[in-house]
Short mmCIF file of C-alpha atoms in Angstrom, two decimals:
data_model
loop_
_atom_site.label_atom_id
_atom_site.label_comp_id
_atom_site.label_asym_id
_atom_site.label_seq_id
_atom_site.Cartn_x
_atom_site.Cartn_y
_atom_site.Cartn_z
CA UNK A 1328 -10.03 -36.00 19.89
CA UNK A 1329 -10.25 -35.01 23.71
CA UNK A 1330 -11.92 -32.07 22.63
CA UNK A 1331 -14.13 -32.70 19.60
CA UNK A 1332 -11.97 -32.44 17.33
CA UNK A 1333 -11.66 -35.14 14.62
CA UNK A 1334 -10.27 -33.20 11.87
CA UNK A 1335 -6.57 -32.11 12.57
CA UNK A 1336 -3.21 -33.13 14.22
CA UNK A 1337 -2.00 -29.47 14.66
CA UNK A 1338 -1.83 -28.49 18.35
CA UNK A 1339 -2.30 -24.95 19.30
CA UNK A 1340 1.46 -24.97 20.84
CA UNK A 1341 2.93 -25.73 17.40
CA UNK A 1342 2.46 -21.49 16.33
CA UNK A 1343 1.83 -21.03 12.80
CA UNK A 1344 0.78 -17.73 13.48
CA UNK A 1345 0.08 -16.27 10.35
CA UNK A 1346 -0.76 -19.20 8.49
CA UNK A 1347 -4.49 -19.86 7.24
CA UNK A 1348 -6.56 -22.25 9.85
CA UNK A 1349 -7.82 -25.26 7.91
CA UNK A 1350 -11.01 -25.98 7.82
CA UNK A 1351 -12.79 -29.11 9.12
CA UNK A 1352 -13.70 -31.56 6.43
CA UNK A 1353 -17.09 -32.61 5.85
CA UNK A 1354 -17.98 -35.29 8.09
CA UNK A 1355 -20.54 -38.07 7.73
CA UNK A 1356 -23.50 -37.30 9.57
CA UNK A 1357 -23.92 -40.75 10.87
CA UNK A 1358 -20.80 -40.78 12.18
CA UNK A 1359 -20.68 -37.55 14.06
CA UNK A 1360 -23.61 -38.72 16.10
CA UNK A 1361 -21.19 -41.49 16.20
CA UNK A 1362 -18.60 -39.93 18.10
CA UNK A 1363 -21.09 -37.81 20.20
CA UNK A 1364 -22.47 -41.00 21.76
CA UNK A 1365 -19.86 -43.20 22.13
CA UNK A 1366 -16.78 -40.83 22.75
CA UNK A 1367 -17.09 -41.17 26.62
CA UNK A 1368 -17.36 -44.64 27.03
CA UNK A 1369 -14.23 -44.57 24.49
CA UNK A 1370 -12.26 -42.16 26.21
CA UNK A 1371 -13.23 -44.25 29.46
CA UNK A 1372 -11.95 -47.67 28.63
CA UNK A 1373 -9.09 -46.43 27.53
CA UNK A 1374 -8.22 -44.58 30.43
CA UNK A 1375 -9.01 -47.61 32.50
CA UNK A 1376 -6.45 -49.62 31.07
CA UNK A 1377 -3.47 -46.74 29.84
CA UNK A 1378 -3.63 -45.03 33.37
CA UNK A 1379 -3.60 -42.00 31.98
CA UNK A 1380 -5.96 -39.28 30.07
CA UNK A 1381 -4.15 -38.10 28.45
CA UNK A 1382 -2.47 -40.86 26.79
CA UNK A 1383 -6.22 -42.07 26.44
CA UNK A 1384 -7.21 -39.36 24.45
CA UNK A 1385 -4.04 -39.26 21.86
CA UNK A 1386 -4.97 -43.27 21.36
CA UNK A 1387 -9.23 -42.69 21.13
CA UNK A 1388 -7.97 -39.91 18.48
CA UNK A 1389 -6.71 -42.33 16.63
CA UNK A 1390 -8.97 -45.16 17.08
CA UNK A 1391 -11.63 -42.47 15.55
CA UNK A 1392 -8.98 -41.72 12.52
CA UNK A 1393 -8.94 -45.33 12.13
CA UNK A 1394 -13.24 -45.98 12.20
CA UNK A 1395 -13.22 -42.66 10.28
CA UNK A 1396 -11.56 -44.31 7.54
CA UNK A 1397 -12.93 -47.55 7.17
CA UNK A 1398 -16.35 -45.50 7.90
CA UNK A 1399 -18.59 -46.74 4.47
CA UNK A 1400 -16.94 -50.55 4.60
CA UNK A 1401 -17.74 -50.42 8.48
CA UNK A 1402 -21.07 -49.38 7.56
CA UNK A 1403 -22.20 -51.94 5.00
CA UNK A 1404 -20.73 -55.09 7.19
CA UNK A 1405 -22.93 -54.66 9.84
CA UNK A 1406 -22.52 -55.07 13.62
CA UNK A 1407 -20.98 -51.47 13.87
CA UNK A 1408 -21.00 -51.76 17.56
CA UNK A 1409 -18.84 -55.12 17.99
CA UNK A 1410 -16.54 -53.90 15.01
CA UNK A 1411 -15.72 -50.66 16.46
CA UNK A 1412 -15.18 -51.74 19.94
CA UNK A 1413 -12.63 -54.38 17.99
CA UNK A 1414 -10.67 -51.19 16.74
CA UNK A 1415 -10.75 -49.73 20.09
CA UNK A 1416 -9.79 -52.66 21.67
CA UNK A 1417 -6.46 -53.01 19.16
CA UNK A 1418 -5.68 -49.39 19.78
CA UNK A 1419 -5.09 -49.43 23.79
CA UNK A 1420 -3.58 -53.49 22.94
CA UNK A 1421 -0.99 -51.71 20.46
CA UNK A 1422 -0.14 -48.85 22.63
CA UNK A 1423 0.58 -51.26 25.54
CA UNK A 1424 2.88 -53.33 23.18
CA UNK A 1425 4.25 -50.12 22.34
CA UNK A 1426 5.11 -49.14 26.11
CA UNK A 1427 5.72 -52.32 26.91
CA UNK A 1428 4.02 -52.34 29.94
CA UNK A 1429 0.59 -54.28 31.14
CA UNK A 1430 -2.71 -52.62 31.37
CA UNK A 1431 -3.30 -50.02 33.86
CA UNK A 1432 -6.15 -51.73 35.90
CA UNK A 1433 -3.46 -53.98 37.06
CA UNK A 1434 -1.33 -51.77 39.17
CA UNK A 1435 -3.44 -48.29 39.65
CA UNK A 1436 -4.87 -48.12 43.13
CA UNK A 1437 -8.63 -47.12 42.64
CA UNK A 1438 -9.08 -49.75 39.96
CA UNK A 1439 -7.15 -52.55 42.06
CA UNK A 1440 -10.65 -51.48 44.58
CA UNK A 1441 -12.53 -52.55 41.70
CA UNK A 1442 -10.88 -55.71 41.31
CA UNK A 1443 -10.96 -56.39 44.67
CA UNK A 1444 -15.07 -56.28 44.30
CA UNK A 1445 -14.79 -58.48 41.60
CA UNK A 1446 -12.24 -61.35 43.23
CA UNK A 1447 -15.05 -61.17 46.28
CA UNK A 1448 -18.02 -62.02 43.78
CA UNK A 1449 -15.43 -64.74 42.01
CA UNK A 1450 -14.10 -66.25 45.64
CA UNK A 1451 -10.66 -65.20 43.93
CA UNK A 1452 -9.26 -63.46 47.14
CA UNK A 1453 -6.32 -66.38 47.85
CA UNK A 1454 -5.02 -65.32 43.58
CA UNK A 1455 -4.93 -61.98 42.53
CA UNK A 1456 -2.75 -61.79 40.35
CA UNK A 1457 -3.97 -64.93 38.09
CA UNK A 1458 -7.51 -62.99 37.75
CA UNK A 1459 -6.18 -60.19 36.24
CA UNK A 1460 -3.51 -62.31 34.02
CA UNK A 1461 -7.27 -64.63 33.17
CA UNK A 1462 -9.17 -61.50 32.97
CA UNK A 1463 -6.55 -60.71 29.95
CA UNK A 1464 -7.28 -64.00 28.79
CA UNK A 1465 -11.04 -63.97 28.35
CA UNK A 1466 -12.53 -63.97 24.40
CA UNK A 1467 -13.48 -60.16 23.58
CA UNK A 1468 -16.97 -60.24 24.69
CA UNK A 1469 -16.78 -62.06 27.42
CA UNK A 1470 -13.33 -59.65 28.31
CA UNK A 1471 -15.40 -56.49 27.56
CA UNK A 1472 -18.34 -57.53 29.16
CA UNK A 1473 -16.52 -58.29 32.85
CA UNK A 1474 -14.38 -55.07 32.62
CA UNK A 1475 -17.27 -52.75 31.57
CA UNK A 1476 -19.12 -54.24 34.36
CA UNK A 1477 -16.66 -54.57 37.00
CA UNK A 1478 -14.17 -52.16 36.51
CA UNK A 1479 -15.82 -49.07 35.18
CA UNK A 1480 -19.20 -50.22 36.81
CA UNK A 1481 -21.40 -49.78 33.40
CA UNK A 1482 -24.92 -51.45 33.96
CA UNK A 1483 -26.52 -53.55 32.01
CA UNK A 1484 -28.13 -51.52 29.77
CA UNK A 1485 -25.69 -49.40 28.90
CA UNK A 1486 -23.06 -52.25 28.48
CA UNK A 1487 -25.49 -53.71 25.90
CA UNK A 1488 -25.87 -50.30 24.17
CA UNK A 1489 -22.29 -49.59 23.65
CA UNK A 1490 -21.86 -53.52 22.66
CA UNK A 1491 -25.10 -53.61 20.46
CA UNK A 1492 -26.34 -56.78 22.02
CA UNK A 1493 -29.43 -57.86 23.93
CA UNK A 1494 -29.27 -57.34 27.63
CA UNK A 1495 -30.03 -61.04 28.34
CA UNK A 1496 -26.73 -61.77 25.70
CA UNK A 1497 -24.51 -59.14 28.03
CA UNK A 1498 -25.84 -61.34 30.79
CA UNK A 1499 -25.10 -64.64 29.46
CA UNK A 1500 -21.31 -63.35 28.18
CA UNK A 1501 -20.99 -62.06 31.72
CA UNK A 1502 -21.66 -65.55 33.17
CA UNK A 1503 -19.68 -67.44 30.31
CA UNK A 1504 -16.98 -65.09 31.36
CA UNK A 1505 -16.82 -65.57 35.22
CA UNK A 1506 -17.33 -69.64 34.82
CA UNK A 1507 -13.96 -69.54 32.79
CA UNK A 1508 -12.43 -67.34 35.21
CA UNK A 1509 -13.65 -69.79 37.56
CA UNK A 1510 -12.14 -72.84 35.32
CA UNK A 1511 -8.92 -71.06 34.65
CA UNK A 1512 -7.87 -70.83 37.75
CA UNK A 1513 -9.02 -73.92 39.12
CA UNK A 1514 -11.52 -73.12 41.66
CA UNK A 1515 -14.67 -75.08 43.26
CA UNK A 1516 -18.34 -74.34 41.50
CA UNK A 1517 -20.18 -72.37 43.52
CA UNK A 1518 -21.83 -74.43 46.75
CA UNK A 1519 -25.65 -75.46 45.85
CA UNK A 1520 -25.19 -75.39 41.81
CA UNK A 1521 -24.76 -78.59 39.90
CA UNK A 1522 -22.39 -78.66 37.08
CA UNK A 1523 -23.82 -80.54 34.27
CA UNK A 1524 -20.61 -82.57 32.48
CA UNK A 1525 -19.39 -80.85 29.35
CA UNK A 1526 -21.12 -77.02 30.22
CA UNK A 1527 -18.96 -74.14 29.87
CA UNK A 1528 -16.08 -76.10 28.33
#
């Protein structure tokens, strides 16, 4: 899928010289312009938390299979955007489980940088560790919302693009998001904001 292609599982290193190339199948229109414009940001989070490209790309080929698919069903339920990300998201989970290992952003040096931005803007410096185990934690959006933003350093816009939400909703799952981080792991409110009894629980 690293390359475009949707269609076939054949790589160029198996031979088969001689045999007859397959063509392509057909593919919905809607959903190559599907691929074309969200393939990146795919590719991306993937990468972010497998460590590796190339293991990115064999999973995002897949998770396109998968959407492929399910394409028509995906179609007529609505919220493509928030359902797709869902398959994405249970790719790179299964693969982990698979490798038995945790995500990459925990122990890959240019992303721990990233973190280290985000503990600053949480006051989590003292407890690494039990962001990125709370970070795991988080409900999807809120999950996909802080790593987008955080870790692969998406704006706004674009994080509500890829999501299909409003920017003000991206917002308001980025602050629902840090406030459990927050509650998780048992630090102060921030000085010079009142918590109002039973918000954010």
């Amino acid at each position: 899928m690293g390359n475009g292609d949707v269609s076939t599982d054949v790589s160029p290193q198996d031979g088969g010289h001689g045999q007859p190339v397959q063509a392509p199948p057909d593919l919905p229109l809607d959903f190559e312009a599907f691929y074309l414009g969200h393939q990146e940001f795919f590719h991306d989070f993937a990468e972010i938390h497998l460590g590796s490209r190339r293991v990115a790309e064999d999973v995002v080929h897949h998770v396109f299979l998968e959407i492929l698919g399910g394409w028509n069903e995906l179609l007529q339920q609505g919220d493509l955007e928030q359902q797709t990300l869902a398959v994405l998201h249970r790719g790179v989970t299964r693969r982990l489980q698979e490798d038995g290992r945790p995500p990459a952003f925990l122990i890959n040096g240019p992303i721990a940088k990233n973190l280290d931005a985000v503990r600053n803007q949480l006051e989590l410096n003292s407890i690494a560790g039990g962001l990125y185990e709370a970070i795991l934690e988080l409900p999807t959006r809120q999950f996909t919302v802080i790593v987008l933003r955080h870790l692969l350093g998406y704006p706004t816009k674009r994080i509500a693009r890829y999501m299909g939400l409003d920017t003000r909703t991206v917002d308001y799952h980025g602050r629902k998001g840090k406030e459990r981080l927050r509650i998780r792991l048992g630090l102060p409110a921030p000085a010079g904001k009142t918590t109002k009894k039973g918000v954010g629980q």
